Short mmCIF file of C-alpha atoms in Angstrom, two decimals:
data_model
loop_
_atom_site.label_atom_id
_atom_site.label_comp_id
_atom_site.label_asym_id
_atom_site.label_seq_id
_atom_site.Cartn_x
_atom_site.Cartn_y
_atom_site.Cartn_z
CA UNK A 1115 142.88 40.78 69.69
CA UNK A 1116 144.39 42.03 66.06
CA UNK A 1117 145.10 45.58 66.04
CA UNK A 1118 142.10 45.93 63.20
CA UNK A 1119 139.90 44.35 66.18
CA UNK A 1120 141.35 46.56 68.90
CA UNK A 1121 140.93 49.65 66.26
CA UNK A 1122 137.42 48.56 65.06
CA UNK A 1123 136.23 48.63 68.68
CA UNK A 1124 137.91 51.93 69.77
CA UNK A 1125 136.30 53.49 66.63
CA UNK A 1126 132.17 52.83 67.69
CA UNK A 1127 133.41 53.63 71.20
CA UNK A 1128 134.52 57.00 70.24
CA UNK A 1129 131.38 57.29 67.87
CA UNK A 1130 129.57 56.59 70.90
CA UNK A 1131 131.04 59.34 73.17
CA UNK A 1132 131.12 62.10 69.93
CA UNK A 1133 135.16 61.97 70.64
CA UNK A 1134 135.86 63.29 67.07
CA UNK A 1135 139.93 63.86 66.80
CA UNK A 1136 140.15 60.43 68.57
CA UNK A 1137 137.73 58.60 65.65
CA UNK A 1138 139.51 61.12 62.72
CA UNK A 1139 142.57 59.22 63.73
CA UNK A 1140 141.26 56.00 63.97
CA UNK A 1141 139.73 56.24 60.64
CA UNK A 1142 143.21 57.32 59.15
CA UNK A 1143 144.90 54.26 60.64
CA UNK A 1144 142.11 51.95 59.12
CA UNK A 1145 142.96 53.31 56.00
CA UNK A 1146 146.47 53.21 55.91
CA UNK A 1147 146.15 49.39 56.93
CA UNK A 1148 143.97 48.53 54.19
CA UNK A 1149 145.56 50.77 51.60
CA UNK A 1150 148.86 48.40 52.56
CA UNK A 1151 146.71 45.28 52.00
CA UNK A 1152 145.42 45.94 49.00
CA UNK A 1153 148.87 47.20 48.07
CA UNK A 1154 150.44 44.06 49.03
CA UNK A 1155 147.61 41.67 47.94
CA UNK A 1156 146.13 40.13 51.46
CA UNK A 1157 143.16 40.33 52.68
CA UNK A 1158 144.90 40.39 56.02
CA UNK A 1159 148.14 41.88 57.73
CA UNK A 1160 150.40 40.70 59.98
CA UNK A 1161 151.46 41.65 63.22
CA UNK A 1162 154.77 43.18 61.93
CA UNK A 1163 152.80 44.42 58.67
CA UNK A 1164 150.41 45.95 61.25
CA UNK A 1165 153.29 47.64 63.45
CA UNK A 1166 155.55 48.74 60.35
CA UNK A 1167 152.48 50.78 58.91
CA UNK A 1168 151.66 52.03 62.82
CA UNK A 1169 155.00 53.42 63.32
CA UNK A 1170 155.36 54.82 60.10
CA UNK A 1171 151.99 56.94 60.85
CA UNK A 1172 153.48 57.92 64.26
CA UNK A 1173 156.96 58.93 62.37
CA UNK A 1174 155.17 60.85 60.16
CA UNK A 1175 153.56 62.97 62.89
CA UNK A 1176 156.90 63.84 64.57
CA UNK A 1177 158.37 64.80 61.56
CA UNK A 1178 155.90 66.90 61.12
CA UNK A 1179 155.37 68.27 64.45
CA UNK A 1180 158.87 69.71 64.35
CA UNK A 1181 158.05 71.52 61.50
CA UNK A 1182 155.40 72.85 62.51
CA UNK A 1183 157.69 73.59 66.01
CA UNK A 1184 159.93 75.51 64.09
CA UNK A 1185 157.14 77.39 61.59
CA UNK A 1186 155.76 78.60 65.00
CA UNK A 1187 152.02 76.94 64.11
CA UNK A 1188 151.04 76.22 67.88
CA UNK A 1189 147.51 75.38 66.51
CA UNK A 1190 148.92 72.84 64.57
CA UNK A 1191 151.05 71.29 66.93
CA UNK A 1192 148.38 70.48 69.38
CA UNK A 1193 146.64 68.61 67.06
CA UNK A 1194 149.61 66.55 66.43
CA UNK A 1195 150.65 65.84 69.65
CA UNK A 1196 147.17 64.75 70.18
CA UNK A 1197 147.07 62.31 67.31
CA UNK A 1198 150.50 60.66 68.43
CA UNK A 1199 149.22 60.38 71.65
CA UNK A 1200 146.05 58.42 70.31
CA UNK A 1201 148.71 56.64 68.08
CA UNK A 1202 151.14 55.98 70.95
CA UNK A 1203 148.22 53.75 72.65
CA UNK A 1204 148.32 51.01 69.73
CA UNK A 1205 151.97 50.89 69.77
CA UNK A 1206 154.08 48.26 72.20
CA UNK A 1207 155.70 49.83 75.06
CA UNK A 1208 158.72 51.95 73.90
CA UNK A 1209 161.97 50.26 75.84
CA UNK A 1210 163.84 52.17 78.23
CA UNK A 1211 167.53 53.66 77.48
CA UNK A 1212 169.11 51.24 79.71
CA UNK A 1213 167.16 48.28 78.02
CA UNK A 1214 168.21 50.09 74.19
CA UNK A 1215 172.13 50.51 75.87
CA UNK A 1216 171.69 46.56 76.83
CA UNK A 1217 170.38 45.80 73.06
CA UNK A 1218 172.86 47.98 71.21
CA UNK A 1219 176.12 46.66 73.45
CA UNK A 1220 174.67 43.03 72.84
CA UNK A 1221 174.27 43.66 69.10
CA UNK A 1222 177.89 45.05 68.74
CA UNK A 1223 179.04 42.21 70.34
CA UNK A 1224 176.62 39.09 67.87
CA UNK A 1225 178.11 40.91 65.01
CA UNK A 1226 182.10 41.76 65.77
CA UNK A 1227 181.50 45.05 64.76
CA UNK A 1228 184.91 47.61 65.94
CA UNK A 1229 184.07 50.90 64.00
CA UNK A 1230 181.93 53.09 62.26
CA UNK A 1231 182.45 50.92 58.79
CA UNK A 1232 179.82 48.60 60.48
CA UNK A 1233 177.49 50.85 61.42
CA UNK A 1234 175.37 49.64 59.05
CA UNK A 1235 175.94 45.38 60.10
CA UNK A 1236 174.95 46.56 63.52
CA UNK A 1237 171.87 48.53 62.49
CA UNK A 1238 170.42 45.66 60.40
CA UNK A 1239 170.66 43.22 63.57
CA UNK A 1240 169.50 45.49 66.09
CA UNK A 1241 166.05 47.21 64.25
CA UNK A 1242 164.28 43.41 63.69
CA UNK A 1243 164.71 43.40 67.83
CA UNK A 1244 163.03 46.73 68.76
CA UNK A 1245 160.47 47.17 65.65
CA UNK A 1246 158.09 49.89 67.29
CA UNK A 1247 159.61 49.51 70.20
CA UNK A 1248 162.03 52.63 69.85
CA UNK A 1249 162.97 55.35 67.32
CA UNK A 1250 165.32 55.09 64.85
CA UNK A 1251 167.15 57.75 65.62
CA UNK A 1252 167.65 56.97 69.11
CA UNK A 1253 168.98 53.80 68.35
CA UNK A 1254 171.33 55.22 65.60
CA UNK A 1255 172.90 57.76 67.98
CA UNK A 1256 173.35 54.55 70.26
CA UNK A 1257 175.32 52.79 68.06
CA UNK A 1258 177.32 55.37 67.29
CA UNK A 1259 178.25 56.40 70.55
CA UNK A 1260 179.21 52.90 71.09
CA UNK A 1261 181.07 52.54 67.98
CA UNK A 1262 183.45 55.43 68.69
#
């Protein structure tokens, strides 16, 4: 089942049981999945398409939510965390550190890299391997831990 399937079904499911913040979000991924097809010119996305614009929604959320942290707007928050949580069910499983510590020692390894100067070599092989899978950030510090 295609993520527009999985999200098509959710969405009458939560219309059926009145869950509101649950169908609010589903409608906003819809959207943002068809606003990227039309902006790309298919009539359908694919699985990486799909998972790109999914992670970029949840990204958007935490970037947010830490504002919001630091601006001291509890209400707002809540609501957030709630929506990544809906979001966070549509995404793959998130890897483990050990599993990322695996990737990123493998990775250093594929691509010679010795020091910072390839920080960027390493990050280009390593983020096709864990799209959605785990933050950005997380990996970054990773790598340069390992680069040191």
């Amino acid at each position: 089942m295609t993520l527009t399937e999985q999200l098509n079904q959710d969405m009458k499911e939560a219309m059926k049981k009145k869950d509101k913040e649950r169908l609010s979000v589903i409608r906003m991924v819809k959207a943002s999945l068809q606003n990227e097809s039309i902006k790309l010119g298919k009539d359908t996305l694919s699985e990486d398409e799909e998972l790109t614009i999914l992670s970029r929604e949840v990204k958007q959320r935490n970037d947010s939510l830490q504002e919001f942290k630091s601006a001291g707007r509890a209400d707002l928050v809540e609501k957030l965390e709630t929506e990544i949580n809906i979001l966070q069910e549509y995404m793959p499983k998130q890897l483990s550190n050990d599993e990322l510590e695996a990737i990123v020692q493998t990775t250093i390894q594929e691509v010679n890299a010795t020091s910072k100067k390839d920080m960027g070599l390493v990050m280009g092989a390593i983020m096709p391997k864990v799209k959605g899978k785990a933050d950005g950030s997380q990996i970054n510090r990773l790598v340069q831990k390992h680069l040191n």
